[in-house]
Amino acid sequence: MIADELVCRELVELASDYLDRTLPPEARARVDAHLVDCPHCADYLAQMRRTVRLLGSLRTDSLSAEAKASLVRLFQRSRQ
Amino acid sequence: MSPEAPAVPARGLATATPGDVDGRLVDGLRAGDEAAFVALLERYHPALVRLAAMYVPDRATAEDVVQETWIAVLKGIDRFEGRSAFKTWLYRILLNQARQRGKREARSVPFSALVRAGAEGDEAAVDPDRFFPPGHADAGHWASPPREWGASAEERLLASETRDRITAEIAALPPGQRAVIELRDVQGWTAPEVCHALGLSETNQRVLLHRARSKVRRALERYLDDEGAPDR
Ligand SMILES: [Zn+2]
């Protein structure tokens, strides 16, 4: 096997950095080269990308009316 | 003074120019503008509660900690010099309050654990059994490849049950991984912001995030494969 050829088991350890574009250029090039021939790793990366997007969609909490009211009272008291 | 908050987007804090918006709101707060305070609450309160919940035993205590944080902000805003970003200052107050309370409530997250990324990060992203073993002609390549998440998976991924699964998976992560994935992927912070707030090196932050994301992906895969795959 060529010395710097990535195998799938190594690629999955680079997936997060690859998606965040924080891999050094040389490592990124190796991942890209691997992806040309490996649909499975492309599927894996697509799953990771989807996972990150889903995580971002969890942020739906909003300020409850109750919390807001009690904090605004605090604010008003602090101004007196 | 209007009781309504000005239209300030609560999302995308890390990407837009939060400094400008925060700067204006901080000026407003100093001037005693209630609407500016409400806008800051809407921007930060929910995220503060989620973060505090990582350090204390229950939601009510987390709400308490965040309330203490806002009190400290109101007391200290005149001394806030704006040399660091308001957000950084705010989260530092929160983390101090949460750690103190966590200690008192005997559920302090050992903060050294956050930094010991290596200890948390020793696991493989994917079960090694899913690759051909050493010695095999295809050693290291997928023996049991991931299935494409197609259109049928998409529907399930968007269901609220899936969101509950992800939330449960995050809750089960070791503290460092949990804090990093929560801040980076759920709250949308940048890597430098997370490193700064949690006192992590860039490398540790990346390792923790990688482990956490890998586990959430694995949980989703298991969930979809268990119940959803129509063609098995
Ligand atoms: Zn591969």
Coordinates of C-alpha atoms and ligand atoms in Angstrom, one line a residue:
Chain A
M1 CA 0.0 0.0 0.0
I2 CA 1.2 3.5 -0.8
A3 CA 2.6 5.1 2.4
D4 CA 0.5 8.1 2.5
E5 CA -2.7 6.6 1.2
L6 CA -5.5 7.0 3.7
V7 CA -7.7 4.1 4.6
C8 CA -11.3 4.5 5.7
R9 CA -10.6 3.8 9.3
E10 CA -8.2 6.8 9.4
L11 CA -10.5 9.0 7.4
V12 CA -13.3 8.9 9.9
E13 CA -10.9 10.3 12.5
L14 CA -10.4 13.4 10.3
A15 CA -14.0 13.9 9.4
S16 CA -14.8 16.6 11.9
D17 CA -11.8 18.7 11.1
Y18 CA -12.4 18.1 7.4
L19 CA -15.9 19.5 7.7
D20 CA -14.7 22.5 9.7
R21 CA -11.9 23.1 7.2
T22 CA -9.3 22.9 10.0
L23 CA -7.2 20.2 8.4
P24 CA -3.8 21.2 7.1
P25 CA -3.8 21.4 3.3
E26 CA -1.8 18.2 2.8
A27 CA -4.2 16.1 5.0
R28 CA -7.1 17.7 3.3
A29 CA -5.7 16.7 -0.1
R30 CA -5.3 13.1 1.1
V31 CA -9.0 13.0 2.2
D32 CA -10.1 14.5 -1.1
A33 CA -8.0 11.9 -3.0
H34 CA -9.6 9.1 -0.9
L35 CA -13.1 10.4 -1.5
V36 CA -12.7 10.1 -5.3
D37 CA -12.7 6.3 -5.0
C38 CA -14.7 5.7 -1.9
P39 CA -18.5 6.3 -1.9
H40 CA -18.7 4.8 1.6
C41 CA -16.6 7.5 3.1
A42 CA -18.5 10.1 1.1
D43 CA -21.7 8.7 2.8
Y44 CA -20.0 8.9 6.1
L45 CA -19.0 12.5 5.7
A46 CA -22.6 13.3 4.5
Q47 CA -23.9 11.7 7.7
M48 CA -21.5 13.8 9.8
R49 CA -22.5 17.0 8.0
R50 CA -26.2 16.1 8.5
T51 CA -25.5 15.5 12.2
V52 CA -23.9 18.9 12.7
R53 CA -26.8 20.5 11.0
L54 CA -29.3 18.7 13.2
L55 CA -27.3 19.8 16.2
G56 CA -27.7 23.4 15.1
S57 CA -31.4 23.0 14.9
L58 CA -31.7 22.1 18.6
R59 CA -31.2 25.7 19.5
T60 CA -34.8 26.7 19.8
D61 CA -35.1 27.6 23.4
S62 CA -36.6 31.0 23.9
L63 CA -36.9 33.2 26.9
S64 CA -40.0 32.3 28.9
A65 CA -42.4 35.1 29.8
E66 CA -42.0 34.1 33.5
A67 CA -38.2 34.4 33.5
K68 CA -38.4 37.6 31.5
A69 CA -40.8 39.2 34.0
S70 CA -38.8 38.3 37.0
L71 CA -35.6 39.5 35.5
V72 CA -37.2 42.8 34.4
R73 CA -38.3 43.3 38.0
L74 CA -34.7 42.8 39.1
F75 CA -33.6 45.3 36.5
Q76 CA -36.2 47.9 37.7
R77 CA -35.2 47.4 41.3
S78 CA -31.5 47.8 40.4
R79 CA -32.3 51.2 38.9
Q80 CA -33.9 52.6 42.1
Chain B
M1 CA -39.3 53.4 27.5
S2 CA -40.8 50.6 25.4
P3 CA -41.3 47.3 27.1
E4 CA -40.9 45.7 23.7
A5 CA -37.4 44.4 22.7
P6 CA -35.8 46.0 19.7
A7 CA -35.5 43.6 16.8
V8 CA -32.2 42.0 17.5
P9 CA -31.6 38.5 16.0
A10 CA -31.1 35.9 18.8
R11 CA -29.3 33.5 16.4
G12 CA -26.1 33.5 14.6
L13 CA -24.3 35.2 17.4
A14 CA -20.9 33.9 16.4
T15 CA -21.1 34.8 12.8
A16 CA -22.6 38.2 12.5
T17 CA -21.0 41.2 14.2
P18 CA -22.2 40.6 17.7
G19 CA -19.8 43.2 19.1
D20 CA -21.7 46.0 17.4
V21 CA -25.1 44.9 18.6
D22 CA -23.8 44.0 22.1
G23 CA -22.0 47.3 22.3
R24 CA -25.1 49.2 21.5
L25 CA -27.1 47.2 24.0
V26 CA -24.5 47.6 26.7
D27 CA -24.5 51.4 26.2
G28 CA -28.3 51.2 26.5
L29 CA -28.1 49.2 29.6
R30 CA -25.7 51.7 31.2
A31 CA -28.1 54.4 30.3
G32 CA -30.9 52.5 32.1
D33 CA -32.8 51.4 29.0
E34 CA -35.0 48.5 29.9
A35 CA -35.5 47.5 26.3
A36 CA -31.7 47.1 26.0
F37 CA -31.7 44.8 29.0
V38 CA -34.6 42.8 27.6
A39 CA -32.8 42.5 24.3
L40 CA -29.7 41.1 26.1
L41 CA -31.9 38.6 27.9
E42 CA -33.4 37.4 24.7
R43 CA -30.0 37.1 23.1
Y44 CA -28.3 35.3 25.9
H45 CA -30.6 33.9 28.6
P46 CA -31.6 30.6 27.0
A47 CA -28.0 29.8 26.1
L48 CA -26.9 30.7 29.6
V49 CA -29.4 28.3 31.1
R50 CA -28.3 25.5 28.9
L51 CA -24.7 26.1 29.8
A52 CA -25.4 26.4 33.5
A53 CA -27.3 23.1 33.4
M54 CA -24.0 21.4 32.7
Y55 CA -22.7 22.3 36.1
V56 CA -25.6 22.0 38.5
P57 CA -28.0 19.2 39.3
D58 CA -31.3 20.5 37.9
R59 CA -33.0 23.0 35.7
A60 CA -34.3 25.1 38.6
T61 CA -30.8 25.5 40.0
A62 CA -29.5 26.4 36.5
E63 CA -32.2 29.2 36.3
D64 CA -31.0 30.4 39.7
V65 CA -27.4 30.6 38.6
V66 CA -28.4 32.5 35.5
Q67 CA -30.4 34.9 37.6
E68 CA -27.4 35.5 39.9
T69 CA -25.4 36.1 36.7
W70 CA -27.7 38.8 35.5
I71 CA -27.6 40.4 39.0
A72 CA -23.8 40.5 38.7
V73 CA -24.1 42.0 35.2
L74 CA -26.4 44.7 36.5
K75 CA -24.1 45.5 39.4
G76 CA -20.9 45.4 37.3
I77 CA -22.0 46.9 34.0
D78 CA -20.6 50.3 34.9
R79 CA -17.2 48.7 35.5
F80 CA -17.2 46.6 32.4
E81 CA -14.6 48.3 30.2
G82 CA -15.3 46.7 26.9
R83 CA -11.8 45.5 26.5
S84 CA -13.1 42.0 26.1
A85 CA -16.3 41.3 24.3
F86 CA -19.5 41.6 26.4
K87 CA -20.3 37.9 25.6
T88 CA -16.9 36.8 27.0
W89 CA -17.4 38.8 30.1
L90 CA -20.9 37.5 30.6
Y91 CA -19.9 33.8 30.2
R92 CA -17.0 34.2 32.5
I93 CA -19.4 35.5 35.2
L94 CA -21.8 32.6 34.5
L95 CA -19.1 30.0 34.7
N96 CA -17.8 31.4 38.0
Q97 CA -21.3 31.4 39.4
A98 CA -22.0 27.9 38.1
R99 CA -18.8 26.4 39.4
Q100 CA -19.3 27.9 42.8
R101 CA -22.8 26.6 42.9
G102 CA -21.8 23.2 41.5
K103 CA -19.3 22.8 44.3
R104 CA -21.9 23.7 46.9
E105 CA -24.3 21.2 45.4
A106 CA -21.6 18.6 45.2
R107 CA -21.9 18.1 41.5
S108 CA -19.1 20.1 40.3
V109 CA -17.8 19.1 37.0
P110 CA -14.2 18.5 37.6
F111 CA -12.8 21.2 35.4
S112 CA -9.6 19.4 34.9
A113 CA -11.7 16.8 33.1
L114 CA -12.4 19.4 30.4
V115 CA -8.8 19.9 29.8
R116 CA -7.9 16.2 29.9
A117 CA -9.2 15.8 26.4
G118 CA -6.9 12.8 25.8
A119 CA -8.4 10.8 28.6
E120 CA -11.8 11.4 27.1
G121 CA -10.8 11.1 23.6
D122 CA -9.2 7.7 23.4
E123 CA -12.1 6.0 21.7
A124 CA -12.4 5.4 17.9
A125 CA -14.9 7.5 16.0
V126 CA -16.3 4.3 14.5
D127 CA -16.4 0.8 15.9
P128 CA -13.2 -0.9 14.6
D129 CA -15.2 -4.0 13.8
R130 CA -16.8 -2.2 10.9
F131 CA -13.4 -2.1 9.0
F132 CA -11.5 -5.1 7.5
P133 CA -8.9 -6.2 10.0
P134 CA -5.1 -5.9 9.5
G135 CA -3.8 -8.6 7.2
H136 CA -7.0 -8.5 5.1
A137 CA -6.5 -7.4 1.5
D138 CA -8.8 -4.5 2.2
A139 CA -7.4 -3.8 5.7
G140 CA -8.8 -0.5 7.1
H141 CA -11.5 -0.2 4.6
W142 CA -15.2 -0.4 5.3
A143 CA -16.4 -4.0 5.9
S144 CA -19.8 -2.7 7.1
P145 CA -20.2 0.7 5.4
P146 CA -22.6 3.4 6.5
R147 CA -25.9 3.5 4.7
E148 CA -26.8 6.6 2.8
W149 CA -29.4 8.7 4.7
G150 CA -31.8 9.2 1.8
A151 CA -35.2 10.7 1.5
S152 CA -36.9 8.2 3.8
A153 CA -34.3 8.9 6.6
E154 CA -34.8 12.6 6.2
E155 CA -38.4 12.5 7.3
R156 CA -37.4 10.6 10.5
L157 CA -34.4 12.9 11.1
L158 CA -36.7 15.9 11.3
A159 CA -39.1 14.2 13.7
S160 CA -39.1 15.5 17.3
E161 CA -38.3 12.0 18.5
T162 CA -35.0 12.3 16.7
R163 CA -34.2 15.6 18.4
D164 CA -35.0 14.0 21.8
R165 CA -32.5 11.2 20.9
I166 CA -29.8 13.7 20.1
T167 CA -30.5 15.7 23.3
A168 CA -30.2 12.4 25.3
E169 CA -27.0 11.5 23.5
I170 CA -25.5 14.9 24.3
A171 CA -26.5 14.5 28.0
A172 CA -24.7 11.2 28.2
L173 CA -21.4 12.5 26.9
P174 CA -18.4 13.1 29.2
P175 CA -18.4 16.7 30.5
G176 CA -15.7 18.1 28.2
Q177 CA -17.3 16.7 25.0
R178 CA -20.7 17.8 26.2
A179 CA -19.6 21.4 26.8
V180 CA -17.8 21.6 23.5
I181 CA -20.5 20.2 21.2
E182 CA -23.2 22.2 23.0
L183 CA -21.3 25.5 22.5
R184 CA -19.9 24.8 19.0
D185 CA -22.7 23.0 17.2
V186 CA -25.8 23.8 19.2
Q187 CA -25.1 27.4 20.2
G188 CA -23.0 28.1 17.1
W189 CA -19.9 29.5 18.9
T190 CA -16.6 29.7 17.0
A191 CA -13.7 27.5 18.1
P192 CA -11.7 30.4 19.6
E193 CA -14.7 31.5 21.6
V194 CA -15.1 28.0 23.0
C195 CA -11.4 27.6 23.8
H196 CA -11.4 30.9 25.6
A197 CA -14.5 30.3 27.7
L198 CA -13.6 26.7 28.7
G199 CA -9.8 27.2 28.9
L200 CA -9.1 24.6 26.3
S201 CA -6.3 24.4 23.8
E202 CA -7.3 24.5 20.2
T203 CA -6.2 20.9 19.8
N204 CA -8.2 19.7 22.8
Q205 CA -11.2 21.6 21.6
R206 CA -11.0 19.8 18.2
V207 CA -10.5 16.4 19.7
L208 CA -13.5 16.8 22.1
L209 CA -15.7 18.1 19.3
H210 CA -14.7 15.2 17.0
R211 CA -15.4 12.6 19.7
A212 CA -18.8 14.2 20.5
R213 CA -19.9 14.5 16.9
S214 CA -18.8 11.0 16.1
K215 CA -21.0 9.6 19.0
V216 CA -24.0 11.6 18.0
R217 CA -23.7 10.4 14.4
R218 CA -23.4 6.8 15.7
A219 CA -26.5 7.2 17.8
L220 CA -28.4 8.6 14.8
E221 CA -27.2 5.8 12.6
R222 CA -28.2 3.2 15.1
Y223 CA -31.6 4.8 15.5
L224 CA -32.3 5.0 11.8
D225 CA -31.0 1.4 11.1
D226 CA -33.0 -0.1 14.0
E227 CA -36.4 1.1 13.1
G228 CA -36.3 3.0 9.8
A229 CA -34.5 1.0 7.2
P230 CA -37.2 -0.3 4.8
D231 CA -34.8 -2.4 2.7
R232 CA -33.1 -4.8 5.0
Ligands
ZN1 ZN -13.1 5.2 2.5

